[in-house]
XYZ file of C-alpha atoms in Angstrom:
341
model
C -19.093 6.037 3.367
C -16.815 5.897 0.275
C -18.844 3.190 -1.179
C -22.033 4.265 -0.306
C -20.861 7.247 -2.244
C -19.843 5.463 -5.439
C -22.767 3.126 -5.581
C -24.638 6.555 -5.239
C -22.641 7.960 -8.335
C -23.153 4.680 -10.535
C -26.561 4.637 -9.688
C -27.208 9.058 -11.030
C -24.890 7.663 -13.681
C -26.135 4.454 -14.823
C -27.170 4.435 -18.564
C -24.905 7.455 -19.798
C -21.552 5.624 -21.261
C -19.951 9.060 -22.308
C -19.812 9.815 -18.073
C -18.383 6.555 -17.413
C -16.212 7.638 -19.824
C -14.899 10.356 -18.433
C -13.729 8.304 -15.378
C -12.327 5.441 -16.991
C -9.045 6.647 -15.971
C -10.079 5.737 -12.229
C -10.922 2.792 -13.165
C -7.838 0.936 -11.786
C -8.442 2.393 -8.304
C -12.088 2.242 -7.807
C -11.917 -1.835 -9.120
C -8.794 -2.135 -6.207
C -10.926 -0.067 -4.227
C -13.954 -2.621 -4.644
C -12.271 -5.629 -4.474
C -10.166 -4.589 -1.158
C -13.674 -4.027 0.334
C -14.951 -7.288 -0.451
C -11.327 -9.195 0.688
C -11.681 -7.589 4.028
C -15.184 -6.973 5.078
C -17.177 -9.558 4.064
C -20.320 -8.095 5.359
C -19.584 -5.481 2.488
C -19.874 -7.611 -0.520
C -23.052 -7.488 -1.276
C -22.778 -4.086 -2.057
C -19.963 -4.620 -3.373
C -21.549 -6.522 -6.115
C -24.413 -4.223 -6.852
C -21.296 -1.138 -6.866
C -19.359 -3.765 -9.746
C -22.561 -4.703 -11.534
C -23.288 -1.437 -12.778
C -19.711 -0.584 -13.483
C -19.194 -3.451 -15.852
C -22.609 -2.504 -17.384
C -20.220 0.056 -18.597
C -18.409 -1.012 -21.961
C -15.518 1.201 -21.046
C -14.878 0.290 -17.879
C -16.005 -3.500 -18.256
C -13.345 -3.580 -20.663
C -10.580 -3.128 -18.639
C -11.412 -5.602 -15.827
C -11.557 -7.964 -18.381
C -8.454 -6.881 -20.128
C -6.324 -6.419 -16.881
C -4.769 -9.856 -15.848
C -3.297 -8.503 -12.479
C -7.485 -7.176 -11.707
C -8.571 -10.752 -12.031
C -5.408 -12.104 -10.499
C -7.034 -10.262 -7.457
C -10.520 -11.265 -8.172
C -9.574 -15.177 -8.284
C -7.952 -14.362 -4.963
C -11.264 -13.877 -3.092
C -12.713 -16.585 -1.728
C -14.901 -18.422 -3.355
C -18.458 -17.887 -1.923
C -17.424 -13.894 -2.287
C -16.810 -14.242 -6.282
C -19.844 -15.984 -6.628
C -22.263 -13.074 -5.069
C -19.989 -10.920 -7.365
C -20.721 -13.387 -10.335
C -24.154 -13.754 -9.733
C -25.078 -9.929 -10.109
C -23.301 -9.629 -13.804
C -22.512 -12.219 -16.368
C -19.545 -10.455 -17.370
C -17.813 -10.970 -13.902
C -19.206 -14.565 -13.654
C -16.734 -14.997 -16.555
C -14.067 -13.864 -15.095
C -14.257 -15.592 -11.520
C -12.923 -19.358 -10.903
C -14.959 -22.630 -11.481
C -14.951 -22.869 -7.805
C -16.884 -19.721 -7.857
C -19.108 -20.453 -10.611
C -20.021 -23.661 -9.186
C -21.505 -22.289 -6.349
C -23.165 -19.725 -8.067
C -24.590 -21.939 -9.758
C -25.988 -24.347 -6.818
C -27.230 -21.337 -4.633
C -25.405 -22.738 -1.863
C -24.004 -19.378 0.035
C -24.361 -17.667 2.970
C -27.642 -16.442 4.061
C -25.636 -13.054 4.912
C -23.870 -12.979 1.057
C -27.417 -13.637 -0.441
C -28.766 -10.019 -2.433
C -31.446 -10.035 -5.298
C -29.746 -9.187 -8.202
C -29.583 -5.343 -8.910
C -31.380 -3.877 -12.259
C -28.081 -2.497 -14.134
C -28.708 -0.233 -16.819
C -26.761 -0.695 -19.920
C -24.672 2.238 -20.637
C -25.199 4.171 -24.066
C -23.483 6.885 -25.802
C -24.877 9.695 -26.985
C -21.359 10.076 -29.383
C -20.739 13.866 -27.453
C -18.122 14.419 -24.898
C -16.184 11.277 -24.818
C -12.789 11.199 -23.522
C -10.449 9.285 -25.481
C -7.059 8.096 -23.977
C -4.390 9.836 -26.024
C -1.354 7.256 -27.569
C 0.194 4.821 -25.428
C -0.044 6.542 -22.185
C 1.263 3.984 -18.771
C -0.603 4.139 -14.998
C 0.550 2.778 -12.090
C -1.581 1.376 -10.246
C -1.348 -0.837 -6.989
C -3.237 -3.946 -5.469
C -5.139 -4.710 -2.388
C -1.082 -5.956 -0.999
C 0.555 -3.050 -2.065
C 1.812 -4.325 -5.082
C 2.639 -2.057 -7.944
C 1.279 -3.117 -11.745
C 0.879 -0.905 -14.743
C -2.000 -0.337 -17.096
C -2.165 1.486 -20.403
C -5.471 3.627 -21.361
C -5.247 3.429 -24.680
C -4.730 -0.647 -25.144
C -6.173 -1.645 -21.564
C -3.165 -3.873 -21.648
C -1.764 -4.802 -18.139
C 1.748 -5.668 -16.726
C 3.925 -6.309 -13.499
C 7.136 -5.050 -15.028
C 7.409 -1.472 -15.285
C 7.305 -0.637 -19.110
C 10.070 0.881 -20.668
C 7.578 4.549 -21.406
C 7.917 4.949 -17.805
C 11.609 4.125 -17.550
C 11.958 0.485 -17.157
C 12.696 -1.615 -14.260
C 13.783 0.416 -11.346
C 17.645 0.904 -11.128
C 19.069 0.241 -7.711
C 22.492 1.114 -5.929
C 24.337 -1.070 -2.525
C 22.887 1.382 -0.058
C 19.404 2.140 -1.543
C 16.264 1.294 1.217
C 14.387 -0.754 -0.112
C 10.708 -2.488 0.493
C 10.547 -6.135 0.420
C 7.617 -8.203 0.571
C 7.593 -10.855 2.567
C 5.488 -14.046 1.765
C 5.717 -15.963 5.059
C 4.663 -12.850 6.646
C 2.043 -11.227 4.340
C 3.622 -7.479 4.565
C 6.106 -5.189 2.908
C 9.407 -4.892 5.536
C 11.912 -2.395 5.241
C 15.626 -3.447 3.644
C 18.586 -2.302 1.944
C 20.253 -3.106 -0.973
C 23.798 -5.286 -0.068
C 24.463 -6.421 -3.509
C 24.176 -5.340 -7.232
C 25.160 -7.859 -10.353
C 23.413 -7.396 -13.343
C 19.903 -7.688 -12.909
C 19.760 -9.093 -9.899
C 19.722 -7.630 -6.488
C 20.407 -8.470 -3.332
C 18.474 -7.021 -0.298
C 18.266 -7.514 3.556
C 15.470 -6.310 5.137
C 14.003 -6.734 8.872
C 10.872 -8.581 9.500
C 8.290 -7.614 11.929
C 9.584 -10.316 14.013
C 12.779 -8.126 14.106
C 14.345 -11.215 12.298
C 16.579 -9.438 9.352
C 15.958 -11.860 6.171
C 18.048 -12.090 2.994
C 16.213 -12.209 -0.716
C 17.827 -12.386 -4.086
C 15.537 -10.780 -6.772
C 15.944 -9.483 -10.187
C 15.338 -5.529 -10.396
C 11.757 -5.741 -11.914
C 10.240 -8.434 -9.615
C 7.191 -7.082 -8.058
C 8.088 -8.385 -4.345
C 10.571 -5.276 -4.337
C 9.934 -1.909 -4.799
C 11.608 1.544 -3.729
C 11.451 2.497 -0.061
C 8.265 4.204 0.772
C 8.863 6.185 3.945
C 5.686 6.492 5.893
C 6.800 9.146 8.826
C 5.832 12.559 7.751
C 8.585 14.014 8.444
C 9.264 17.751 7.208
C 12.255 18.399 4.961
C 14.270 19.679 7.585
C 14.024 16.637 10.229
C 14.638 14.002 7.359
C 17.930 15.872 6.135
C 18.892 16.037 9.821
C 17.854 12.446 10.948
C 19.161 10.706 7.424
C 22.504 11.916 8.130
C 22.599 10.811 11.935
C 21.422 7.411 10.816
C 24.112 7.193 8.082
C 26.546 7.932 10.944
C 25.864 5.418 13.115
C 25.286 3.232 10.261
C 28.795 3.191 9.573
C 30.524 0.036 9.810
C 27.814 -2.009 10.624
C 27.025 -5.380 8.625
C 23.514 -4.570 7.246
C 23.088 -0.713 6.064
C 19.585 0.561 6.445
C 19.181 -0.816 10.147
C 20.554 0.000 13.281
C 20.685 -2.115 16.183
C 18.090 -1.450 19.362
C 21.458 -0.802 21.509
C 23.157 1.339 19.139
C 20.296 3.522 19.279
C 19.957 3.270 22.870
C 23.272 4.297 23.668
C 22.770 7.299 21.528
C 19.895 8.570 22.670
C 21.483 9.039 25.949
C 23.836 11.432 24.551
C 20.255 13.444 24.610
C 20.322 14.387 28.164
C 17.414 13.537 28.913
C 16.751 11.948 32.237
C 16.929 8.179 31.976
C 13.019 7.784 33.086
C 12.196 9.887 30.333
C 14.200 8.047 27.599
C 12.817 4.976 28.762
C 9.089 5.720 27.979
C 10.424 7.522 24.831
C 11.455 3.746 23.865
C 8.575 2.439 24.518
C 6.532 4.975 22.481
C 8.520 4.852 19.367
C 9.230 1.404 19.741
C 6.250 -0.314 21.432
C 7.306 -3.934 20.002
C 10.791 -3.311 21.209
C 12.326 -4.447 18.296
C 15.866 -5.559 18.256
C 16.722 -3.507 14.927
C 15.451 -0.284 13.965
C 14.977 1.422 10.345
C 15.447 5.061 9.195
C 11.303 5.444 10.789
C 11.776 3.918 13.938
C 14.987 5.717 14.873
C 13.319 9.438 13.207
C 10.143 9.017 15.763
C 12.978 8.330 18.431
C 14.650 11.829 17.556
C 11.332 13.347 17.014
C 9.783 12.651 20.343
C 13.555 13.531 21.923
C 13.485 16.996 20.130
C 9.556 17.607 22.023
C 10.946 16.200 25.110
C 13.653 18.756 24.975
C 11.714 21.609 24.039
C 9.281 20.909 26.503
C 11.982 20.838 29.237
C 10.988 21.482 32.840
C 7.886 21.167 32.117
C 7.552 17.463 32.085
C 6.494 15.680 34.644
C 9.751 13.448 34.593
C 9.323 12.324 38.023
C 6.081 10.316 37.570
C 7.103 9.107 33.694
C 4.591 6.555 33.195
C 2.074 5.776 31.318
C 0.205 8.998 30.710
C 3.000 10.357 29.696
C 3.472 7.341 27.071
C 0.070 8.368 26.122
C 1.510 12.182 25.863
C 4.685 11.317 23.409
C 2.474 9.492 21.171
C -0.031 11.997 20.659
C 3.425 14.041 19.572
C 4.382 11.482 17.650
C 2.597 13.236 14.255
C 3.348 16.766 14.866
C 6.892 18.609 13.900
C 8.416 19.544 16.738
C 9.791 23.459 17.178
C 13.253 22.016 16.651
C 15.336 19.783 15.745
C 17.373 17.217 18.813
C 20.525 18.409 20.424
């Protein structure tokens, strides 16, 4: 729907510069956007391609494609029968994809499903009235398909993986601070904590989904590490509350940021709760049963024991099973009325 939106747009749009121009701000995004599409749903790219050919019929916005290292980074990535449909519908992308690419754009040989006629772009003019210029040097963050963070500058188009100094420089981290490491052998961002600061480089340990905890070494403005993102929606309240019971039981153990499965266990039987009904709390805030937990994990555990609790005799605690698995995780999102005991 989203792209069958902004191929829509490009199309009501195509041929009037000073509109693209007024977007070129997004641009960042919707290229991401576009190029996420065409990494993960192949069937996709061809309209994918039409979507990019008009946008780089754009001078603006084919401008900072071409001037953004980290975009075609991401466009190189693709494989290579995908840059050549991509290629094929606009000469200024076939210069930016790989030989690989270009070679088999050449040839013809793709896919019968990647195969599209070439869309009619429109060359964008401008009428000289109502065009947005970028004021001075003014930095974007931006992120790419992985979750990596890069930064772009309207005014120069320049692009960069360090955070630039306008925007405060490379991150300063503490021993303590949660972290977000990426993790190559695994292909995702996994949840850490700082162990050691000298200089500019850090040292992080972090849990893999494996529930393996790792050990990197990175300086502070690497791209593979980045400030925890916390993804539970917790409200202000819970996250004060559950931050300093994690602390707690944090104490004293080897790797902050984590707490062993049996630490947390053992505390959640402090809850009360009837041991049936702790058990298929487990298993819905934990369904991988991981051996270590971080500050999310162990919040949806207090979460769903604060429902539990408020709920009280109104459980059906002596058939716990499934269905009511299936009931704790549709709790899961919502804030419950208050906070554990």
């Amino acid at each position: 729907a989203a792209l069958e939106m902004l191929r829509r747009g490009c199309v009501e749009c195509a041929g009037k510069e000073e509109l693209f121009q007024q977007e070129v701000e997004r641009a960042h995004q919707v290229f991401g956007f576009l190029l996420l599409v065409a990494k993960r749903i192949p069937g996709q790219v061809p309209a994918v391609a039409e979507v990019l050919s008009h946008l780089m019929s754009s001078s603006s916005w084919a401008t900072i494609l071409e001037g953004s290292h980290v975009l075609r980074e991401i466009l190189q990535e693709l494989p290579d029968e995908t840059q050549a449909v991509l290629g094929l519908q606009h000469e200024r992308v076939m210069a930016l994809i790989t030989e690989e690419g270009r070679g088999l754009a050449l040839t013809g040989n793709l896919p019968c499903t990647l195969k599209t006629p070439k869309a009619k772009a429109v060359s964008s003019t401008s009428s000289g009235r109502g065009q947005v210029r970028p004021s001075a040097d003014e930095w974007r963050e931006a992120r790419t398909t992985d979750g990596h963070s890069y930064y772009f500058n309207l005014r120069t188009r320049e692009s960069k993986w360090d955070r630039p100094k306008e925007l405060g420089g490379p991150h300063p981290y503490a021993v303590g601070d949660a972290v977000d490491i990426w993790s190559n052998s695994q292909k995702t961002w996994a949840r850490g904590t700082v162990e050691k600061v000298v200089g500019d480089l850090v040292t992080a340990s972090f849990l893999l989904p494996s529930s393996d905890l790792a050990q990197k070494e990175l300086p502070a403005r690497h791209r593979d590490m980045r400030p925890a993102v916390h993804s539970g929606n917790w409200s202000d309240q819970e996250r004060a509350a559950y931050t300093a019971l994690f602390e707690y039981l944090s104490a004293g153990e080897a790797h902050q940021g984590i707490l062993p499965a049996t630490k947390v266990d053992e505390f959640l039987a402090r809850s009360g709760l009837p041991a049936a009904l702790l058990q298929q709390i487990w298993a819905a805030a934990n369904p991988g049963n991981k051996k270590f937990l971080a500050f999310d994990d162990f919040a949806s555990c207090c979460r769903l024991v604060a429902h539990c609790q408020a709920l009280g005799h109104s459980l059906p605690v002596a058939g716990a099973d499934r269905g009511l698995r299936v009931n704790l995780r549709e709790c899961m999102p919502m804030v419950p009325p208050d906070l554990p005991k």
